[in-house]
Amino acid sequence: MARGVSRTWLVPIEGRGLGSKGDSMVRVLVVDDHEVVRRGLASLFLGTAVEIVAVASTAAEALETVKQTEVDVVLLDVRLPDQDGLETLRKLKAERAEQVVVMLSSFDNPTYVARSVALGASDYVLKMAARADIIEAIERAGRGDPPADRSLLHRIRSDMSQRRDARSDNTPLTNREFQVLRHVALGLSNREIGAALGISVETVKEHVQNILRKLNVGDRTQAAVWAVRRELV
C-alpha cells in the first residue's frame, strides 16, 4: 500500500474485490497515519457491510479525498502528523456539513469525546474496541442512526445535555449555566460550547462570566475543578 499519496486505493485482499456486496455497503475513508492500523482495519472489515474505498495518512490528504471521492463515513484518527484530528473534523464539517465522521482513537479521554460531540462527530470508537462494536458504530453512522447506548460518545453527550441534578441543588446556577459549566470542565472552548448548545459565542462568554462570579472563582480552570470535585462531569 502506497503511503503519502492522496486517495490511496486499497488493493483487494485474499482475492476479494471491494464493493462486492453492492449498494448495501457503507463506503468508508480511513484516515490514520499508521499503515498497520489501516491494514488491520481492512482485515477487520472483511466479510462485513463496511467497504474501505480510500485511505489517507494526513489531514491534508483526507480533506482532498472527500472533495473527490464519494464516501458515506470518514473514520478519522484523533491524532494525525500534520494536524489535530479534531481540527480536521471541524474543517470537514465546515466544508461539507452532511459528511458523516466517526472518530477513531486510542484514548478514552472525555475531553476528546466532548469536543467530538461539539464538532459534529457521529460516534467515537476506540482502536482496542471489539470488532463487532467498531463495525456497528460505522454501520449505524452510515445509516444515520444515533450511536449505541454503550457508546462513549452517547454517554458523554448525555452528560453534556444534563441540567440541574441532586448534587447541585445548593448552587445558584441556572440550568443553562450548569450545562455550560459541564462543557467547560470537559475542556471545550467557547466556540465548541456554542456549537454544542446552539448558542452564540458571546452568549457562552456571558454564561462563563456569570459562572465564575457565582462560584467565586478566578478562571475556567478553577471552575472546572469545582465541577469535577462535585462529580458534575
PDB file of N, CA and C in Angstrom, residues 39-119:
ATOM      1  N   ARG A  39      -4.137  -1.376   7.517  1.00  0.00           N
ATOM      2  CA  ARG A  39      -4.225  -2.763   7.067  1.00  0.00           C
ATOM      3  C   ARG A  39      -5.054  -3.602   8.047  1.00  0.00           C
ATOM      4  N   GLY A  40      -4.913  -3.310   9.320  1.00  0.00           N
ATOM      5  CA  GLY A  40      -5.698  -4.030  10.312  1.00  0.00           C
ATOM      6  C   GLY A  40      -7.189  -3.810  10.130  1.00  0.00           C
ATOM      7  N   LEU A  41      -7.577  -2.572   9.858  1.00  0.00           N
ATOM      8  CA  LEU A  41      -8.986  -2.273   9.630  1.00  0.00           C
ATOM      9  C   LEU A  41      -9.498  -2.952   8.361  1.00  0.00           C
ATOM     10  N   ALA A  42      -8.663  -2.985   7.327  1.00  0.00           N
ATOM     11  CA  ALA A  42      -9.059  -3.653   6.095  1.00  0.00           C
ATOM     12  C   ALA A  42      -9.370  -5.126   6.361  1.00  0.00           C
ATOM     13  N   SER A  43      -8.537  -5.772   7.161  1.00  0.00           N
ATOM     14  CA  SER A  43      -8.775  -7.172   7.520  1.00  0.00           C
ATOM     15  C   SER A  43     -10.006  -7.302   8.415  1.00  0.00           C
ATOM     16  N   LEU A  44     -10.161  -6.342   9.328  1.00  0.00           N
ATOM     17  CA  LEU A  44     -11.285  -6.362  10.259  1.00  0.00           C
ATOM     18  C   LEU A  44     -12.621  -6.321   9.531  1.00  0.00           C
ATOM     19  N   PHE A  45     -12.678  -5.585   8.425  1.00  0.00           N
ATOM     20  CA  PHE A  45     -13.940  -5.368   7.727  1.00  0.00           C
ATOM     21  C   PHE A  45     -14.247  -6.433   6.681  1.00  0.00           C
ATOM     22  N   LEU A  46     -13.348  -7.390   6.471  1.00  0.00           N
ATOM     23  CA  LEU A  46     -13.612  -8.452   5.500  1.00  0.00           C
ATOM     24  C   LEU A  46     -14.894  -9.192   5.860  1.00  0.00           C
ATOM     25  N   GLY A  47     -15.753  -9.403   4.861  1.00  0.00           N
ATOM     26  CA  GLY A  47     -16.982 -10.140   5.080  1.00  0.00           C
ATOM     27  C   GLY A  47     -18.071  -9.351   5.756  1.00  0.00           C
ATOM     28  N   THR A  48     -17.898  -8.029   5.895  1.00  0.00           N
ATOM     29  CA  THR A  48     -18.908  -7.183   6.531  1.00  0.00           C
ATOM     30  C   THR A  48     -19.490  -6.215   5.510  1.00  0.00           C
ATOM     31  N   ALA A  49     -20.408  -5.380   5.962  1.00  0.00           N
ATOM     32  CA  ALA A  49     -21.020  -4.375   5.096  1.00  0.00           C
ATOM     33  C   ALA A  49     -20.222  -3.086   5.055  1.00  0.00           C
ATOM     34  N   VAL A  50     -19.017  -3.103   5.615  1.00  0.00           N
ATOM     35  CA  VAL A  50     -18.155  -1.924   5.609  1.00  0.00           C
ATOM     36  C   VAL A  50     -17.101  -2.081   4.516  1.00  0.00           C
ATOM     37  N   GLU A  51     -17.035  -1.120   3.627  1.00  0.00           N
ATOM     38  CA  GLU A  51     -16.133  -1.157   2.477  1.00  0.00           C
ATOM     39  C   GLU A  51     -15.181   0.038   2.523  1.00  0.00           C
ATOM     40  N   ILE A  52     -13.897  -0.220   2.663  1.00  0.00           N
ATOM     41  CA  ILE A  52     -12.913   0.861   2.605  1.00  0.00           C
ATOM     42  C   ILE A  52     -12.653   1.192   1.146  1.00  0.00           C
ATOM     43  N   VAL A  53     -13.020   2.397   0.742  1.00  0.00           N
ATOM     44  CA  VAL A  53     -12.835   2.799  -0.651  1.00  0.00           C
ATOM     45  C   VAL A  53     -11.609   3.675  -0.840  1.00  0.00           C
ATOM     46  N   ALA A  54     -11.085   4.244   0.261  1.00  0.00           N
ATOM     47  CA  ALA A  54      -9.897   5.085   0.161  1.00  0.00           C
ATOM     48  C   ALA A  54      -9.280   5.226   1.542  1.00  0.00           C
ATOM     49  N   VAL A  55      -7.989   5.532   1.562  1.00  0.00           N
ATOM     50  CA  VAL A  55      -7.298   5.789   2.819  1.00  0.00           C
ATOM     51  C   VAL A  55      -6.484   7.061   2.684  1.00  0.00           C
ATOM     52  N   ALA A  56      -6.179   7.670   3.817  1.00  0.00           N
ATOM     53  CA  ALA A  56      -5.327   8.856   3.858  1.00  0.00           C
ATOM     54  C   ALA A  56      -4.498   8.780   5.129  1.00  0.00           C
ATOM     55  N   SER A  57      -3.289   9.319   5.067  1.00  0.00           N
ATOM     56  CA  SER A  57      -2.407   9.271   6.237  1.00  0.00           C
ATOM     57  C   SER A  57      -2.205  10.632   6.879  1.00  0.00           C
ATOM     58  N   THR A  58      -2.761  11.691   6.284  1.00  0.00           N
ATOM     59  CA  THR A  58      -2.649  13.034   6.842  1.00  0.00           C
ATOM     60  C   THR A  58      -3.986  13.749   6.729  1.00  0.00           C
ATOM     61  N   ALA A  59      -4.108  14.840   7.473  1.00  0.00           N
ATOM     62  CA  ALA A  59      -5.316  15.655   7.404  1.00  0.00           C
ATOM     63  C   ALA A  59      -5.484  16.253   6.011  1.00  0.00           C
ATOM     64  N   ALA A  60      -4.390  16.714   5.428  1.00  0.00           N
ATOM     65  CA  ALA A  60      -4.456  17.321   4.100  1.00  0.00           C
ATOM     66  C   ALA A  60      -4.985  16.329   3.072  1.00  0.00           C
ATOM     67  N   GLU A  61      -4.496  15.087   3.135  1.00  0.00           N
ATOM     68  CA  GLU A  61      -4.976  14.063   2.215  1.00  0.00           C
ATOM     69  C   GLU A  61      -6.462  13.792   2.426  1.00  0.00           C
ATOM     70  N   ALA A  62      -6.886  13.749   3.688  1.00  0.00           N
ATOM     71  CA  ALA A  62      -8.292  13.486   3.989  1.00  0.00           C
ATOM     72  C   ALA A  62      -9.196  14.567   3.413  1.00  0.00           C
ATOM     73  N   LEU A  63      -8.819  15.820   3.611  1.00  0.00           N
ATOM     74  CA  LEU A  63      -9.639  16.935   3.121  1.00  0.00           C
ATOM     75  C   LEU A  63      -9.719  16.931   1.601  1.00  0.00           C
ATOM     76  N   GLU A  64      -8.636  16.563   0.955  1.00  0.00           N
ATOM     77  CA  GLU A  64      -8.629  16.499  -0.507  1.00  0.00           C
ATOM     78  C   GLU A  64      -9.457  15.315  -0.998  1.00  0.00           C
ATOM     79  N   THR A  65      -9.359  14.198  -0.297  1.00  0.00           N
ATOM     80  CA  THR A  65     -10.051  12.995  -0.733  1.00  0.00           C
ATOM     81  C   THR A  65     -11.562  13.156  -0.710  1.00  0.00           C
ATOM     82  N   VAL A  66     -12.107  13.767   0.347  1.00  0.00           N
ATOM     83  CA  VAL A  66     -13.564  13.892   0.435  1.00  0.00           C
ATOM     84  C   VAL A  66     -14.119  14.826  -0.635  1.00  0.00           C
ATOM     85  N   LYS A  67     -13.263  15.653  -1.220  1.00  0.00           N
ATOM     86  CA  LYS A  67     -13.705  16.514  -2.314  1.00  0.00           C
ATOM     87  C   LYS A  67     -13.859  15.731  -3.607  1.00  0.00           C
ATOM     88  N   GLN A  68     -13.142  14.623  -3.731  1.00  0.00           N
ATOM     89  CA  GLN A  68     -13.084  13.915  -4.996  1.00  0.00           C
ATOM     90  C   GLN A  68     -13.663  12.504  -4.942  1.00  0.00           C
ATOM     91  N   THR A  69     -13.939  12.006  -3.743  1.00  0.00           N
ATOM     92  CA  THR A  69     -14.398  10.637  -3.595  1.00  0.00           C
ATOM     93  C   THR A  69     -15.672  10.605  -2.767  1.00  0.00           C
ATOM     94  N   GLU A  70     -16.680   9.915  -3.247  1.00  0.00           N
ATOM     95  CA  GLU A  70     -17.940   9.804  -2.524  1.00  0.00           C
ATOM     96  C   GLU A  70     -17.797   8.757  -1.424  1.00  0.00           C
ATOM     97  N   VAL A  71     -17.891   9.191  -0.175  1.00  0.00           N
ATOM     98  CA  VAL A  71     -17.804   8.256   0.944  1.00  0.00           C
ATOM     99  C   VAL A  71     -18.984   8.479   1.876  1.00  0.00           C
ATOM    100  N   ASP A  72     -19.446   7.413   2.499  1.00  0.00           N
ATOM    101  CA  ASP A  72     -20.546   7.518   3.455  1.00  0.00           C
ATOM    102  C   ASP A  72     -20.044   7.939   4.830  1.00  0.00           C
ATOM    103  N   VAL A  73     -18.881   7.411   5.217  1.00  0.00           N
ATOM    104  CA  VAL A  73     -18.343   7.666   6.548  1.00  0.00           C
ATOM    105  C   VAL A  73     -16.845   7.914   6.443  1.00  0.00           C
ATOM    106  N   VAL A  74     -16.380   8.948   7.146  1.00  0.00           N
ATOM    107  CA  VAL A  74     -14.946   9.164   7.325  1.00  0.00           C
ATOM    108  C   VAL A  74     -14.586   8.632   8.702  1.00  0.00           C
ATOM    109  N   LEU A  75     -13.680   7.649   8.749  1.00  0.00           N
ATOM    110  CA  LEU A  75     -13.184   7.105  10.005  1.00  0.00           C
ATOM    111  C   LEU A  75     -11.874   7.813  10.296  1.00  0.00           C
ATOM    112  N   LEU A  76     -11.893   8.739  11.246  1.00  0.00           N
ATOM    113  CA  LEU A  76     -10.836   9.732  11.410  1.00  0.00           C
ATOM    114  C   LEU A  76     -10.086   9.576  12.726  1.00  0.00           C
ATOM    115  N   ASP A  77      -8.769   9.375  12.626  1.00  0.00           N
ATOM    116  CA  ASP A  77      -7.935   9.271  13.822  1.00  0.00           C
ATOM    117  C   ASP A  77      -7.887  10.621  14.546  1.00  0.00           C
ATOM    118  N   VAL A  78      -7.914  10.580  15.871  1.00  0.00           N
ATOM    119  CA  VAL A  78      -7.868  11.805  16.665  1.00  0.00           C
ATOM    120  C   VAL A  78      -6.522  12.506  16.527  1.00  0.00           C
ATOM    121  N   ARG A  79      -5.441  11.749  16.324  1.00  0.00           N
ATOM    122  CA  ARG A  79      -4.106  12.332  16.216  1.00  0.00           C
ATOM    123  C   ARG A  79      -3.518  12.040  14.843  1.00  0.00           C
ATOM    124  N   LEU A  80      -3.143  13.109  14.153  1.00  0.00           N
ATOM    125  CA  LEU A  80      -2.531  12.997  12.831  1.00  0.00           C
ATOM    126  C   LEU A  80      -1.229  13.783  12.820  1.00  0.00           C
ATOM    127  N   PRO A  81      -0.305  13.456  11.926  1.00  0.00           N
ATOM    128  CA  PRO A  81       1.014  14.099  11.966  1.00  0.00           C
ATOM    129  C   PRO A  81       1.023  15.570  11.582  1.00  0.00           C
ATOM    130  N   ASP A  82       0.093  15.983  10.717  1.00  0.00           N
ATOM    131  CA  ASP A  82       0.140  17.363  10.229  1.00  0.00           C
ATOM    132  C   ASP A  82      -0.895  18.271  10.871  1.00  0.00           C
ATOM    133  N   GLN A  83      -1.877  17.680  11.584  1.00  0.00           N
ATOM    134  CA  GLN A  83      -2.936  18.499  12.177  1.00  0.00           C
ATOM    135  C   GLN A  83      -3.727  17.654  13.166  1.00  0.00           C
ATOM    136  N   ASP A  84      -4.183  18.284  14.226  1.00  0.00           N
ATOM    137  CA  ASP A  84      -5.040  17.611  15.190  1.00  0.00           C
ATOM    138  C   ASP A  84      -6.269  17.050  14.483  1.00  0.00           C
ATOM    139  N   GLY A  85      -6.606  15.781  14.798  1.00  0.00           N
ATOM    140  CA  GLY A  85      -7.745  15.164  14.150  1.00  0.00           C
ATOM    141  C   GLY A  85      -9.058  15.884  14.412  1.00  0.00           C
ATOM    142  N   LEU A  86      -9.190  16.491  15.583  1.00  0.00           N
ATOM    143  CA  LEU A  86     -10.412  17.222  15.895  1.00  0.00           C
ATOM    144  C   LEU A  86     -10.517  18.507  15.081  1.00  0.00           C
ATOM    145  N   GLU A  87      -9.382  19.138  14.804  1.00  0.00           N
ATOM    146  CA  GLU A  87      -9.393  20.299  13.919  1.00  0.00           C
ATOM    147  C   GLU A  87      -9.751  19.863  12.505  1.00  0.00           C
ATOM    148  N   THR A  88      -9.288  18.693  12.111  1.00  0.00           N
ATOM    149  CA  THR A  88      -9.653  18.151  10.804  1.00  0.00           C
ATOM    150  C   THR A  88     -11.156  17.885  10.742  1.00  0.00           C
ATOM    151  N   LEU A  89     -11.718  17.363  11.834  1.00  0.00           N
ATOM    152  CA  LEU A  89     -13.166  17.171  11.912  1.00  0.00           C
ATOM    153  C   LEU A  89     -13.892  18.491  11.702  1.00  0.00           C
ATOM    154  N   ARG A  90     -13.427  19.535  12.366  1.00  0.00           N
ATOM    155  CA  ARG A  90     -14.061  20.848  12.216  1.00  0.00           C
ATOM    156  C   ARG A  90     -14.045  21.305  10.761  1.00  0.00           C
ATOM    157  N   LYS A  91     -12.912  21.127  10.098  1.00  0.00           N
ATOM    158  CA  LYS A  91     -12.798  21.557   8.702  1.00  0.00           C
ATOM    159  C   LYS A  91     -13.670  20.706   7.784  1.00  0.00           C
ATOM    160  N   LEU A  92     -13.708  19.410   8.031  1.00  0.00           N
ATOM    161  CA  LEU A  92     -14.559  18.535   7.220  1.00  0.00           C
ATOM    162  C   LEU A  92     -16.023  18.960   7.311  1.00  0.00           C
ATOM    163  N   LYS A  93     -16.487  19.223   8.529  1.00  0.00           N
ATOM    164  CA  LYS A  93     -17.885  19.601   8.722  1.00  0.00           C
ATOM    165  C   LYS A  93     -18.171  20.997   8.177  1.00  0.00           C
ATOM    166  N   ALA A  94     -17.146  21.878   8.220  1.00  0.00           N
ATOM    167  CA  ALA A  94     -17.330  23.228   7.684  1.00  0.00           C
ATOM    168  C   ALA A  94     -17.473  23.190   6.166  1.00  0.00           C
ATOM    169  N   GLU A  95     -16.716  22.306   5.530  1.00  0.00           N
ATOM    170  CA  GLU A  95     -16.755  22.221   4.074  1.00  0.00           C
ATOM    171  C   GLU A  95     -17.947  21.401   3.578  1.00  0.00           C
ATOM    172  N   ARG A  96     -18.349  20.414   4.372  1.00  0.00           N
ATOM    173  CA  ARG A  96     -19.458  19.552   3.974  1.00  0.00           C
ATOM    174  C   ARG A  96     -20.192  19.129   5.232  1.00  0.00           C
ATOM    175  N   ALA A  97     -21.190  19.912   5.607  1.00  0.00           N
ATOM    176  CA  ALA A  97     -21.865  19.711   6.897  1.00  0.00           C
ATOM    177  C   ALA A  97     -22.499  18.340   7.015  1.00  0.00           C
ATOM    178  N   GLU A  98     -22.932  17.779   5.891  1.00  0.00           N
ATOM    179  CA  GLU A  98     -23.625  16.495   5.938  1.00  0.00           C
ATOM    180  C   GLU A  98     -22.674  15.297   5.996  1.00  0.00           C
ATOM    181  N   GLN A  99     -21.365  15.557   5.885  1.00  0.00           N
ATOM    182  CA  GLN A  99     -20.412  14.451   5.901  1.00  0.00           C
ATOM    183  C   GLN A  99     -20.417  13.750   7.264  1.00  0.00           C
ATOM    184  N   VAL A 100     -20.603  12.462   7.236  1.00  0.00           N
ATOM    185  CA  VAL A 100     -20.623  11.669   8.468  1.00  0.00           C
ATOM    186  C   VAL A 100     -19.185  11.311   8.855  1.00  0.00           C
ATOM    187  N   VAL A 101     -18.848  11.574  10.120  1.00  0.00           N
ATOM    188  CA  VAL A 101     -17.492  11.310  10.606  1.00  0.00           C
ATOM    189  C   VAL A 101     -17.565  10.529  11.918  1.00  0.00           C
ATOM    190  N   VAL A 102     -16.811   9.443  11.976  1.00  0.00           N
ATOM    191  CA  VAL A 102     -16.644   8.669  13.205  1.00  0.00           C
ATOM    192  C   VAL A 102     -15.194   8.814  13.631  1.00  0.00           C
ATOM    193  N   MET A 103     -14.978   9.258  14.855  1.00  0.00           N
ATOM    194  CA  MET A 103     -13.627   9.433  15.354  1.00  0.00           C
ATOM    195  C   MET A 103     -13.063   8.095  15.814  1.00  0.00           C
ATOM    196  N   LEU A 104     -11.780   7.897  15.541  1.00  0.00           N
ATOM    197  CA  LEU A 104     -11.072   6.676  15.909  1.00  0.00           C
ATOM    198  C   LEU A 104      -9.903   7.064  16.813  1.00  0.00           C
ATOM    199  N   SER A 105      -9.769   6.401  17.954  1.00  0.00           N
ATOM    200  CA  SER A 105      -8.750   6.849  18.897  1.00  0.00           C
ATOM    201  C   SER A 105      -8.273   5.720  19.797  1.00  0.00           C
ATOM    202  N   SER A 106      -7.059   5.892  20.298  1.00  0.00           N
ATOM    203  CA  SER A 106      -6.533   5.013  21.344  1.00  0.00           C
ATOM    204  C   SER A 106      -6.851   5.560  22.729  1.00  0.00           C
ATOM    205  N   PHE A 107      -7.462   6.751  22.780  1.00  0.00           N
ATOM    206  CA  PHE A 107      -7.654   7.455  24.050  1.00  0.00           C
ATOM    207  C   PHE A 107      -9.141   7.612  24.362  1.00  0.00           C
ATOM    208  N   ASP A 108      -9.517   7.231  25.595  1.00  0.00           N
ATOM    209  CA  ASP A 108     -10.907   7.426  26.014  1.00  0.00           C
ATOM    210  C   ASP A 108     -11.047   8.693  26.847  1.00  0.00           C
ATOM    211  N   ASN A 109     -10.229   9.683  26.518  1.00  0.00           N
ATOM    212  CA  ASN A 109     -10.222  10.971  27.212  1.00  0.00           C
ATOM    213  C   ASN A 109     -11.574  11.670  27.022  1.00  0.00           C
ATOM    214  N   PRO A 110     -12.292  11.990  28.117  1.00  0.00           N
ATOM    215  CA  PRO A 110     -13.604  12.644  27.979  1.00  0.00           C
ATOM    216  C   PRO A 110     -13.544  13.958  27.216  1.00  0.00           C
ATOM    217  N   THR A 111     -12.414  14.671  27.316  1.00  0.00           N
ATOM    218  CA  THR A 111     -12.298  15.934  26.591  1.00  0.00           C
ATOM    219  C   THR A 111     -12.314  15.700  25.092  1.00  0.00           C
ATOM    220  N   TYR A 112     -11.594  14.699  24.618  1.00  0.00           N
ATOM    221  CA  TYR A 112     -11.613  14.378  23.191  1.00  0.00           C
ATOM    222  C   TYR A 112     -13.025  14.027  22.739  1.00  0.00           C
ATOM    223  N   VAL A 113     -13.718  13.226  23.552  1.00  0.00           N
ATOM    224  CA  VAL A 113     -15.067  12.805  23.176  1.00  0.00           C
ATOM    225  C   VAL A 113     -16.012  14.004  23.170  1.00  0.00           C
ATOM    226  N   ALA A 114     -15.913  14.851  24.191  1.00  0.00           N
ATOM    227  CA  ALA A 114     -16.783  16.023  24.279  1.00  0.00           C
ATOM    228  C   ALA A 114     -16.554  16.968  23.105  1.00  0.00           C
ATOM    229  N   ARG A 115     -15.295  17.175  22.743  1.00  0.00           N
ATOM    230  CA  ARG A 115     -15.002  18.031  21.591  1.00  0.00           C
ATOM    231  C   ARG A 115     -15.528  17.397  20.308  1.00  0.00           C
ATOM    232  N   SER A 116     -15.472  16.080  20.227  1.00  0.00           N
ATOM    233  CA  SER A 116     -16.023  15.392  19.054  1.00  0.00           C
ATOM    234  C   SER A 116     -17.526  15.623  18.954  1.00  0.00           C
ATOM    235  N   VAL A 117     -18.208  15.568  20.090  1.00  0.00           N
ATOM    236  CA  VAL A 117     -19.645  15.863  20.118  1.00  0.00           C
ATOM    237  C   VAL A 117     -19.904  17.276  19.613  1.00  0.00           C
ATOM    238  N   ALA A 118     -19.169  18.229  20.172  1.00  0.00           N
ATOM    239  CA  ALA A 118     -19.390  19.638  19.830  1.00  0.00           C
ATOM    240  C   ALA A 118     -19.121  19.921  18.362  1.00  0.00           C
ATOM    241  N   LEU A 119     -18.170  19.195  17.786  1.00  0.00           N
ATOM    242  CA  LEU A 119     -17.778  19.455  16.399  1.00  0.00           C
ATOM    243  C   LEU A 119     -18.570  18.633  15.392  1.00  0.00           C
TER     244      LEU A 119
END
